[in-house]
Amino acid sequence: MKLPLANTRDTWRGAAKIAKTNWKILSVTTVAQLAAAGAAVAIPFLVGKLLDQITHGTNSAQVTTYIWAFAALVLIQLVCTFVGEYAGQIFGERSFHTLRTNLMRDLLKLPLGTVENAGTGDMLGRITKDIDRIDFFFRRGLGAMLSLLATVIVTYVLAFWTSPLLAPVLFLPLLGMWPLGRWYFPKAIPAYQAGSAMWAEVNGQISENAEQAEHLESLGLVPLRNRRLRHSLTTIFNNERYTAWLRFWLLGVTQLNVLFPLLAVIGWGGYLKSHGLVSTGELTTIFLYVLTLRYPIDESTFWIDQIQYAQTSLSRILGVGTVPADRAPSVTSVTGKAWEMQDLRFRYGNGPEVLKGLDLRLEPGETLAIVGTSGAGKSTLARLLAGIDLPTGGTLTVGDVAIGDLAEDALHKQVALLTQEHHIFDATLAQNLQLAAPDATEDELLSALEAVGATWVRDLPDGLETNLGASQVHLSPSQAQQVALARLVLMDPHTLILDEATSMMDPNSARDIEHALGKVLQGRTVVMIAHRLFTAQDADRICVMEDGQIAELGTHDELVAAEGRYAHLWEAWTAQ
Ligand code: ADP
């Protein structure tokens, strides 16, 4: 499930909106580029005039006037090009800034489930490659294209002014470009879009391979992953070859296109001249215009390509904003602390139901252990309780408020999820902790660390200001876990969800962590996904899940006495 693309209409609308926001600077660059093009194109026009005057007999004063006029035009062209480029760069920077800011806003608003399903590659591709392409297009492309467009328009206007009979030959390249465009675009756009999606997938594969290198090696999955990567790269290669083939024809036919008018000017121009319908000067001007047009038409093939890339990238960037919100949070504070599930149901996307109608009430301060075979739905339930995913049926409330109605801050005051995955950011220890409580003071940070037994903070070279991260001070897994626990202390939610929190620890550090964890859990409602039954044993109640349903619910003693599923699991466990 990749993130969506914005459709063509919305993409153009998005581009128009950016242009509208920055219309002043865009107008400056447009006017300046038009003036620069006007000045450049006026030179052949004056050359023709001068030639005619020389043919008819002129004096040196008139020729000197022309020379001054040429000099003035060159100067105007120089100044206007500079102003146009400068304003174009400012427009590019501003537009790019708006786009990047909006992308970050849209990314941060994405439902977490959507982010997880889309995978890192897709998102990374949009943030890096697509943003780079747009950046290039805004900085370089817009100015260049405006200049090309202005040159073409002014050339046509002056050509018709010079000789309405001969000027139509300048339309010949356009006549050829029209069918070429109709052939090229419908093939190129999907191919470029497919290419971007393939690159995103390869990015994802590479980052996954790098992150999971040790696991892949130990499981002997390296050849398999290599084969998959090679296959993806071959697909990309084939796609690139196809688009290169399309470009080859685009370029080749364009080259031929600019040759025709040259022949036409010689043929048709010679005919008109021999009948006295054009002057030598007019013929020269049009001939020079045919030559002038070669550059913008040649260049335009490059920029037409870049427009495709930019449009594809823009549709990927704007597509992030089209993901509908999964909730409309409106409640900012909750009074009660009890949890209530009624006929709670959940399915991932269009998949089968994985939670099939759970009814359960959790009292404040209660500890509930959830046990069950793999795939029973334990982690899914944990995700729902933590507010990551929302129920697809039934209700889940905390203090009588549906979990989807809670604003983000209010949600974090109710519940936090602690999993094996906790990230230490490449920042100081203080900054790592302040993620959970941005306003916490140094004392509060230190006492949170003390509370989880992280006495090692005293030995760090710069205490709380020590830089953590790969190239800096490296924390051991149990120290990292303590940082995660200290974050929880700072967030201070009344309910904690522990999903396999300590199962990956080596037994010694697991005991340390469990001790620290014990302190953090005190006085809170706790839902614990228990993989080792002895942790479940101490819970107030145990919930045995099976196939998305609650199979048994009660205290350890009750369930052992009932001689049901839990009793059998317990028997097997204690016999080990
Ligand atoms: P448990 O934690 O008990 O092992 P889970 O809650 O992880 O069970 O999974 C319950 C069911 O949901 C399983 O059939 C699993 O394949 C499916 N499932 C889990 N995560 C996803 C997901 N992101 N997308 C689709 N199905 C999923």
XYZ file of C-alpha atoms and ligand atoms in Angstrom:
603
model
C 0.000 0.000 0.000
C 2.016 2.923 -1.335
C 1.133 6.499 -0.563
C -1.197 7.922 -3.224
C -0.378 10.256 -6.119
C -2.239 13.500 -6.718
C -4.189 13.347 -9.996
C -3.142 15.523 -12.946
C -5.756 18.190 -12.254
C -4.789 18.546 -8.605
C -1.098 18.571 -9.528
C -1.573 21.487 -11.923
C -3.809 23.168 -9.376
C -1.057 22.795 -6.783
C 1.447 24.338 -9.197
C -0.957 27.196 -9.989
C -1.468 27.826 -6.285
C 2.283 28.156 -5.765
C 2.483 30.570 -8.719
C -0.432 32.582 -7.310
C 1.144 32.880 -3.870
C 4.341 34.283 -5.413
C 2.744 36.169 -8.325
C 4.691 39.405 -7.775
C 8.150 37.924 -8.133
C 6.874 35.651 -10.896
C 5.627 38.729 -12.773
C 9.018 40.418 -12.402
C 10.848 37.415 -13.832
C 8.296 36.992 -16.649
C 8.454 40.666 -17.703
C 12.260 40.707 -17.507
C 12.591 37.495 -19.546
C 10.137 38.858 -22.123
C 12.110 42.102 -22.378
C 15.410 40.203 -22.697
C 13.930 37.990 -25.408
C 12.462 41.055 -27.140
C 15.864 42.727 -27.182
C 17.578 39.607 -28.508
C 15.007 39.014 -31.209
C 14.950 42.669 -32.252
C 18.573 42.440 -33.444
C 17.872 40.278 -36.573
C 14.879 42.545 -37.231
C 17.166 45.590 -37.281
C 19.817 43.717 -39.297
C 17.178 43.205 -42.010
C 16.178 46.863 -41.893
C 19.809 47.971 -42.095
C 20.441 45.643 -45.024
C 17.489 47.101 -46.925
C 18.672 50.616 -46.219
C 22.155 49.762 -47.451
C 20.637 48.217 -50.601
C 18.633 51.378 -51.209
C 21.572 53.640 -50.364
C 22.226 55.086 -46.910
C 24.628 57.404 -45.095
C 27.075 56.775 -42.266
C 24.927 58.692 -39.736
C 22.093 56.202 -40.207
C 24.454 53.246 -39.929
C 25.889 54.749 -36.723
C 22.346 55.030 -35.323
C 21.860 51.326 -36.043
C 25.140 50.482 -34.327
C 24.019 52.417 -31.233
C 20.681 50.636 -31.378
C 22.459 47.240 -31.506
C 24.594 48.227 -28.518
C 21.511 49.365 -26.570
C 19.696 46.108 -27.349
C 22.650 44.035 -26.158
C 22.746 46.056 -22.937
C 18.996 45.706 -22.392
C 19.272 41.989 -23.013
C 22.091 41.721 -20.485
C 20.348 43.669 -17.732
C 16.955 42.047 -18.281
C 18.443 38.545 -18.352
C 20.191 39.260 -15.064
C 17.002 40.634 -13.437
C 14.945 37.761 -14.873
C 17.354 35.102 -13.627
C 17.665 36.745 -10.216
C 13.916 37.059 -9.749
C 13.521 33.505 -11.092
C 15.882 32.186 -8.444
C 13.955 33.997 -5.712
C 10.692 32.599 -7.067
C 12.247 29.134 -7.203
C 13.501 29.325 -3.620
C 10.178 30.606 -2.279
C 8.102 28.027 -4.129
C 10.417 25.253 -3.104
C 10.255 26.405 0.510
C 6.438 26.400 0.442
C 6.363 22.963 -1.114
C 8.857 21.456 1.300
C 7.100 22.960 4.329
C 3.735 21.660 3.121
C 5.202 18.215 2.482
C 6.576 18.028 6.018
C 3.213 19.185 7.416
C 1.373 16.541 5.367
C 3.847 13.813 6.328
C 3.504 14.579 10.016
C -0.288 14.445 9.726
C -0.321 11.007 8.106
C -2.018 8.269 10.104
C 0.726 6.110 11.604
C -0.758 2.939 10.117
C -0.522 4.490 6.628
C 3.134 5.392 7.191
C 3.951 1.856 8.291
C 2.134 0.280 5.364
C 3.710 2.585 2.786
C 7.197 1.574 3.881
C 10.250 3.753 4.267
C 11.291 3.615 0.604
C 8.214 5.335 -0.742
C 8.394 8.118 1.808
C 12.166 8.540 1.529
C 11.854 8.712 -2.265
C 9.366 11.553 -1.968
C 11.449 13.457 0.549
C 14.727 13.057 -1.357
C 14.574 12.276 -5.082
C 11.248 13.977 -5.782
C 12.152 17.040 -3.759
C 15.532 17.223 -5.571
C 13.850 17.129 -8.959
C 11.392 19.829 -8.024
C 14.217 21.864 -6.557
C 16.130 21.658 -9.867
C 13.034 22.496 -11.846
C 12.129 25.510 -9.740
C 15.669 26.863 -9.610
C 16.727 26.325 -13.208
C 13.820 25.134 -15.276
C 11.276 27.844 -14.730
C 13.612 30.701 -15.698
C 14.951 28.765 -18.684
C 11.495 27.877 -19.918
C 10.152 31.389 -19.509
C 13.103 32.652 -21.504
C 12.538 30.040 -24.245
C 8.835 30.786 -24.393
C 9.433 34.519 -24.532
C 11.989 34.079 -27.329
C 9.577 31.966 -29.369
C 6.636 34.361 -28.910
C 8.598 37.516 -29.713
C 10.252 35.811 -32.692
C 6.861 34.956 -34.189
C 5.469 38.426 -33.568
C 8.463 40.161 -35.186
C 8.608 37.643 -38.026
C 4.986 38.368 -38.981
C 5.631 42.043 -38.675
C 8.619 41.667 -41.001
C 6.942 39.557 -43.668
C 3.511 37.994 -43.256
C 4.111 36.010 -46.435
C 7.346 34.391 -45.405
C 6.791 34.131 -41.613
C 4.447 31.086 -41.790
C 7.482 28.884 -42.536
C 8.354 29.344 -38.880
C 5.257 27.285 -38.025
C 6.657 24.250 -39.774
C 8.559 23.013 -36.709
C 5.402 23.380 -34.606
C 3.417 21.321 -37.120
C 5.930 18.541 -36.675
C 6.089 18.933 -32.910
C 2.333 18.517 -32.445
C 2.009 14.857 -33.542
C 5.369 14.180 -31.914
C 4.052 15.451 -28.590
C 0.864 13.438 -28.958
C 2.935 10.327 -29.516
C 5.489 11.083 -26.794
C 3.524 12.275 -23.744
C 1.052 9.402 -23.295
C 3.992 6.997 -23.349
C 6.476 9.037 -21.360
C 4.317 10.128 -18.386
C 3.366 6.606 -17.185
C 6.946 5.442 -17.789
C 8.350 8.253 -15.657
C 5.800 7.590 -12.923
C 6.642 3.898 -12.950
C 10.347 4.789 -12.795
C 9.872 6.943 -9.681
C 7.872 4.217 -7.965
C 10.559 1.636 -8.825
C 13.309 3.835 -7.455
C 11.290 4.270 -4.265
C 11.045 0.509 -3.925
C 14.771 0.025 -4.472
C 15.503 2.726 -1.876
C 13.280 0.855 0.555
C 14.976 -2.467 -0.179
C 18.436 -0.988 0.256
C 17.632 0.729 3.544
C 15.892 -2.426 4.813
C 18.895 -4.552 3.794
C 21.268 -2.192 5.570
C 19.146 -2.033 8.726
C 18.579 -5.788 8.881
C 22.002 -6.860 7.568
C 22.840 -9.022 10.583
C 19.474 -10.780 10.609
C 19.574 -11.425 6.892
C 23.019 -12.882 7.151
C 22.214 -15.104 10.114
C 19.057 -16.401 8.417
C 20.907 -17.019 5.138
C 18.588 -14.626 3.306
C 21.323 -12.596 1.615
C 21.183 -14.415 -1.786
C 17.392 -14.098 -1.820
C 17.500 -10.376 -1.048
C 20.246 -9.887 -3.631
C 18.151 -11.634 -6.245
C 15.195 -9.406 -5.419
C 17.328 -6.283 -5.613
C 18.880 -7.399 -8.888
C 15.420 -8.048 -10.286
C 14.252 -4.570 -9.249
C 17.365 -2.980 -10.742
C 16.832 -4.854 -14.009
C 13.253 -3.580 -14.135
C 14.513 -0.057 -13.564
C 17.153 -0.525 -16.267
C 14.519 -1.689 -18.750
C 12.300 1.236 -17.884
C 15.176 3.701 -18.272
C 16.072 2.124 -21.598
C 12.488 2.527 -22.744
C 12.369 6.212 -21.740
C 15.774 6.757 -23.397
C 14.323 5.241 -26.583
C 11.354 7.624 -26.369
C 13.737 10.546 -25.858
C 15.858 9.438 -28.807
C 12.892 9.773 -31.150
C 11.788 12.997 -29.541
C 15.226 14.510 -30.073
C 15.801 13.030 -33.523
C 12.481 14.163 -34.950
C 12.942 17.573 -33.338
C 16.291 17.952 -35.110
C 14.669 17.125 -38.435
C 11.906 19.569 -37.608
C 14.252 22.507 -37.401
C 15.852 21.618 -40.752
C 12.619 21.854 -42.736
C 12.038 25.575 -42.206
C 15.612 26.274 -43.344
C 14.872 24.553 -46.659
C 11.484 26.253 -46.824
C 12.971 29.705 -46.269
C 15.449 29.098 -49.062
C 12.786 27.752 -51.453
C 9.724 29.863 -50.608
C 11.826 32.919 -49.738
C 13.696 32.682 -53.063
C 10.372 32.488 -54.906
C 8.940 35.527 -53.092
C 12.156 37.461 -53.631
C 12.221 36.712 -57.340
C 8.649 38.090 -57.555
C 9.604 41.159 -55.557
C 7.337 40.216 -52.635
C 10.068 40.317 -49.969
C 13.172 42.427 -49.685
C 16.695 41.086 -49.108
C 16.555 42.492 -45.582
C 13.244 40.754 -44.793
C 14.529 37.489 -46.207
C 17.668 37.824 -44.060
C 15.611 38.572 -40.925
C 13.399 35.518 -41.385
C 16.418 33.366 -42.180
C 18.053 34.542 -38.957
C 14.803 33.802 -37.058
C 14.737 30.250 -38.358
C 18.246 29.885 -37.001
C 17.245 31.605 -33.722
C 14.360 29.180 -33.257
C 16.640 26.160 -33.462
C 18.002 26.815 -29.988
C 14.685 27.110 -28.078
C 13.201 24.133 -29.930
C 16.278 22.025 -29.216
C 16.346 23.121 -25.594
C 12.635 22.593 -25.185
C 13.040 18.836 -25.657
C 15.249 18.768 -22.562
C 12.810 20.866 -20.592
C 9.788 18.926 -21.822
C 11.465 15.936 -20.225
C 12.117 17.883 -17.069
C 8.454 18.936 -16.953
C 7.527 15.262 -16.996
C 9.872 14.555 -14.122
C 8.686 17.609 -12.224
C 5.025 16.801 -12.808
C 5.533 13.231 -11.655
C 7.444 14.374 -8.595
C 4.911 17.080 -7.822
C 2.083 14.559 -8.020
C 3.995 12.315 -5.595
C 4.677 15.189 -3.218
C 1.137 16.590 -3.333
C -0.229 13.041 -3.130
C 0.887 12.853 0.507
C -1.623 15.597 1.316
C -4.483 13.635 -0.252
C -4.387 10.868 2.365
C -7.568 11.355 4.370
C -7.169 11.876 8.114
C -8.197 8.788 10.061
C -9.611 10.837 12.925
C -11.032 14.218 13.805
C -9.550 14.882 17.219
C -11.593 17.352 19.220
C -11.287 16.359 22.872
C -8.374 17.861 24.784
C -8.965 16.540 28.295
C -10.423 13.411 29.816
C -11.645 12.944 33.378
C -12.024 9.179 33.844
C -9.274 6.600 33.451
C -11.192 3.380 32.852
C -11.034 1.663 29.459
C -14.038 0.090 27.844
C -14.146 -2.102 24.735
C -17.506 -2.983 23.270
C -17.685 -5.361 20.341
C -14.242 -4.027 19.345
C -13.309 -5.017 15.803
C -10.361 -4.339 13.527
C -9.097 -5.254 10.076
C -5.935 -4.093 8.282
C -7.008 -2.336 5.069
C -9.377 -4.635 3.189
C -7.950 -7.750 4.829
C -9.830 -10.180 7.050
C -10.981 -9.151 10.514
C -8.172 -9.760 13.011
C -10.066 -8.558 16.089
C -13.529 -10.072 16.083
C -15.639 -8.332 18.698
C -13.871 -7.865 22.036
C -15.761 -6.843 25.185
C -13.616 -5.859 28.128
C -13.464 -3.229 30.846
C -10.192 -2.161 32.420
C -10.263 -0.456 35.811
C -7.709 2.259 36.643
C -4.548 0.781 38.166
C -5.327 -2.727 36.964
C -2.680 -4.924 35.330
C -3.913 -7.051 32.467
C -1.672 -9.608 30.816
C -2.546 -10.739 27.309
C -1.344 -14.164 26.257
C -2.042 -16.280 23.207
C -0.461 -17.893 20.212
C 1.296 -15.883 17.542
C -1.161 -14.169 15.205
C -3.958 -14.183 17.789
C -4.227 -10.370 17.617
C -2.311 -9.317 20.759
C -0.116 -6.683 19.080
C -3.061 -5.386 17.089
C -5.013 -4.864 20.303
C -1.984 -3.078 21.784
C -1.888 -0.758 18.741
C -5.569 0.051 19.135
C -5.211 0.786 22.835
C -2.241 3.041 22.088
C -4.355 4.940 19.536
C -2.080 4.045 16.594
C -4.870 2.383 14.640
C -8.553 3.085 15.143
C -11.280 0.432 15.505
C -13.003 -0.554 12.281
C -16.024 -1.678 14.293
C -17.418 -1.394 17.828
C -16.097 1.117 20.338
C -12.989 1.729 22.382
C -13.254 4.461 25.001
C -11.060 5.842 27.747
C -12.868 7.831 30.431
C -15.965 7.702 28.193
C -14.186 9.371 25.261
C -13.729 7.438 22.017
C -10.012 7.108 21.439
C -10.239 8.582 17.935
C -11.707 11.815 19.352
C -8.657 12.535 21.486
C -6.292 15.276 20.394
C -2.659 14.150 20.193
C -1.542 15.732 23.470
C -4.578 14.385 25.315
C -3.938 10.914 23.900
C -0.341 10.970 25.148
C -1.575 11.887 28.624
C -3.701 8.702 28.630
C -1.546 6.033 27.142
C 1.893 5.127 25.849
C 3.175 2.056 24.063
C 6.523 0.554 24.923
C 7.908 -1.905 22.389
C 11.314 -3.460 21.760
C 11.950 -0.825 19.142
C 13.101 2.416 20.632
C 15.110 4.880 18.786
C 18.008 6.855 20.146
C 18.224 9.989 18.031
C 21.501 11.473 16.927
C 21.176 14.260 19.500
C 22.059 14.932 23.122
C 20.656 12.747 25.899
C 18.602 15.733 27.091
C 17.103 16.222 23.615
C 16.383 12.513 23.401
C 14.389 12.729 26.609
C 12.719 16.041 25.828
C 10.965 14.412 22.890
C 8.558 13.123 25.513
C 8.352 16.361 27.515
C 9.654 19.416 25.653
C 9.379 21.673 28.712
C 11.019 19.349 31.252
C 13.780 20.936 33.333
C 17.229 19.426 33.820
C 16.245 18.229 37.304
C 13.135 16.540 35.961
C 15.197 14.790 33.275
C 17.729 13.596 35.836
C 15.114 12.331 38.243
C 13.352 10.469 35.395
C 16.663 8.744 34.633
C 17.185 7.998 38.346
C 13.688 6.520 38.543
C 14.588 3.918 35.912
C 17.971 3.144 37.476
C 20.009 4.837 34.743
C 22.804 5.777 37.097
C 25.283 5.597 34.187
C 24.281 9.142 33.278
C 26.721 10.304 35.974
C 29.608 8.683 34.101
C 28.822 10.295 30.758
C 31.453 12.852 29.682
C 28.969 15.743 29.395
C 26.085 14.384 31.480
C 22.737 15.218 29.923
C 24.449 17.193 27.190
C 26.366 14.146 25.937
C 25.807 13.539 22.259
C 24.315 10.127 21.542
C 24.281 8.463 18.183
C 26.300 6.136 16.024
C 29.450 8.220 15.844
C 29.204 9.501 19.419
C 28.646 7.773 22.748
C 26.971 4.482 21.997
C 24.377 3.196 24.479
C 23.976 -0.500 25.171
C 20.547 -2.042 24.402
C 19.558 -1.977 28.071
C 20.687 1.635 28.462
C 18.646 2.532 25.392
C 15.703 0.758 26.970
C 16.189 2.808 30.114
C 16.083 5.991 28.059
C 12.806 4.771 26.568
C 11.473 4.113 30.068
C 12.631 7.533 31.282
C 10.655 9.055 28.390
C 7.585 7.274 29.746
C 8.209 8.651 33.231
C 8.337 12.141 31.724
C 5.202 11.649 29.624
C 3.426 10.288 32.674
C 0.429 8.584 30.997
C -2.013 6.765 33.316
C -1.945 3.644 31.113
C 1.020 1.787 29.681
C 0.986 -0.843 26.981
C 3.993 -3.140 26.986
C 4.427 -5.106 23.801
C 7.178 -7.678 24.191
C 9.024 -4.987 26.077
C 11.723 -7.149 27.560
C 11.635 -10.327 25.514
C 14.718 -9.506 23.437
C 16.901 -8.634 26.415
C 19.562 -10.936 27.737
C 18.374 -12.398 31.067
C 20.627 -10.212 33.237
C 19.668 -6.898 31.741
C 16.062 -8.073 31.476
C 16.023 -8.375 35.255
C 17.489 -4.885 35.656
C 15.016 -3.473 33.217
C 12.153 -5.292 34.803
C 13.097 -3.776 38.135
C 13.131 -0.295 36.565
C 9.968 -1.103 34.700
C 8.294 -2.194 37.923
C 8.844 1.284 39.318
C 7.509 2.960 36.213
C 4.422 0.781 36.200
C 3.496 1.547 39.799
C 0.097 3.183 40.114
C -0.685 2.911 36.405
C -3.069 0.772 34.395
C -0.936 -1.740 32.531
C -1.689 -3.916 29.544
C 1.137 -6.356 29.050
C 1.594 -8.584 26.035
C 3.209 -11.452 27.909
C 5.392 -13.858 26.051
C 6.734 -15.509 29.144
C 4.008 -16.777 31.383
C 5.709 -15.942 34.642
C 5.219 -12.241 33.870
C 1.538 -12.941 33.240
C 1.233 -14.767 36.539
C 1.616 -11.571 38.553
C -1.046 -9.680 36.614
C -4.412 -8.861 38.216
C -6.159 -10.504 35.308
C -5.054 -12.567 32.349
C -6.714 -12.438 28.959
C -6.127 -15.409 26.673
C -6.605 -14.426 23.049
C -7.274 -16.799 20.235
C -8.025 -15.972 16.623
C -8.968 -12.366 17.353
C -11.243 -13.217 20.243
C -11.045 -13.420 24.002
C -10.943 -17.116 24.801
C -10.465 -16.853 28.576
C -10.369 -14.065 31.127
C -9.588 -14.250 34.864
C -6.870 -14.319 37.512
C -4.020 -16.773 37.285
C -5.538 -19.004 39.950
C -8.991 -18.913 38.363
C -7.642 -19.844 34.952
C -5.413 -22.628 36.279
C -8.391 -24.004 38.196
C -10.577 -23.797 35.084
C -8.181 -26.220 33.364
C -8.658 -24.546 30.013
C -6.153 -23.215 27.493
C -4.218 -21.120 29.989
C -3.922 -24.050 32.388
C -2.404 -26.150 29.610
C 0.031 -23.416 28.633
C 0.983 -23.001 32.260
C 1.499 -26.695 32.704
C 3.741 -26.833 29.645
C 5.652 -23.777 30.840
C 6.267 -25.037 34.380
C 7.302 -28.458 33.086
C 10.206 -26.894 31.137
P 0.068 -11.390 17.715
O 0.600 -10.141 18.311
O -0.887 -12.101 18.629
O 1.123 -12.295 17.203
P -0.869 -9.695 15.602
O -1.782 -8.703 16.225
O 0.508 -9.273 15.274
O -0.852 -11.012 16.457
O -1.538 -10.194 14.242
C -2.889 -10.564 14.159
C -3.213 -10.831 12.684
O -3.099 -9.624 11.969
C -2.246 -11.809 12.039
O -2.997 -12.638 11.186
C -1.323 -10.928 11.235
O -0.887 -11.593 10.082
C -2.209 -9.758 10.883
N -1.436 -8.517 10.771
C -0.609 -7.972 11.694
N -0.088 -6.809 11.267
C -0.592 -6.595 10.033
C -0.459 -5.571 9.047
N 0.314 -4.486 9.241
N -1.144 -5.696 7.893
C -1.929 -6.765 7.665
N -2.118 -7.757 8.542
C -1.463 -7.699 9.708
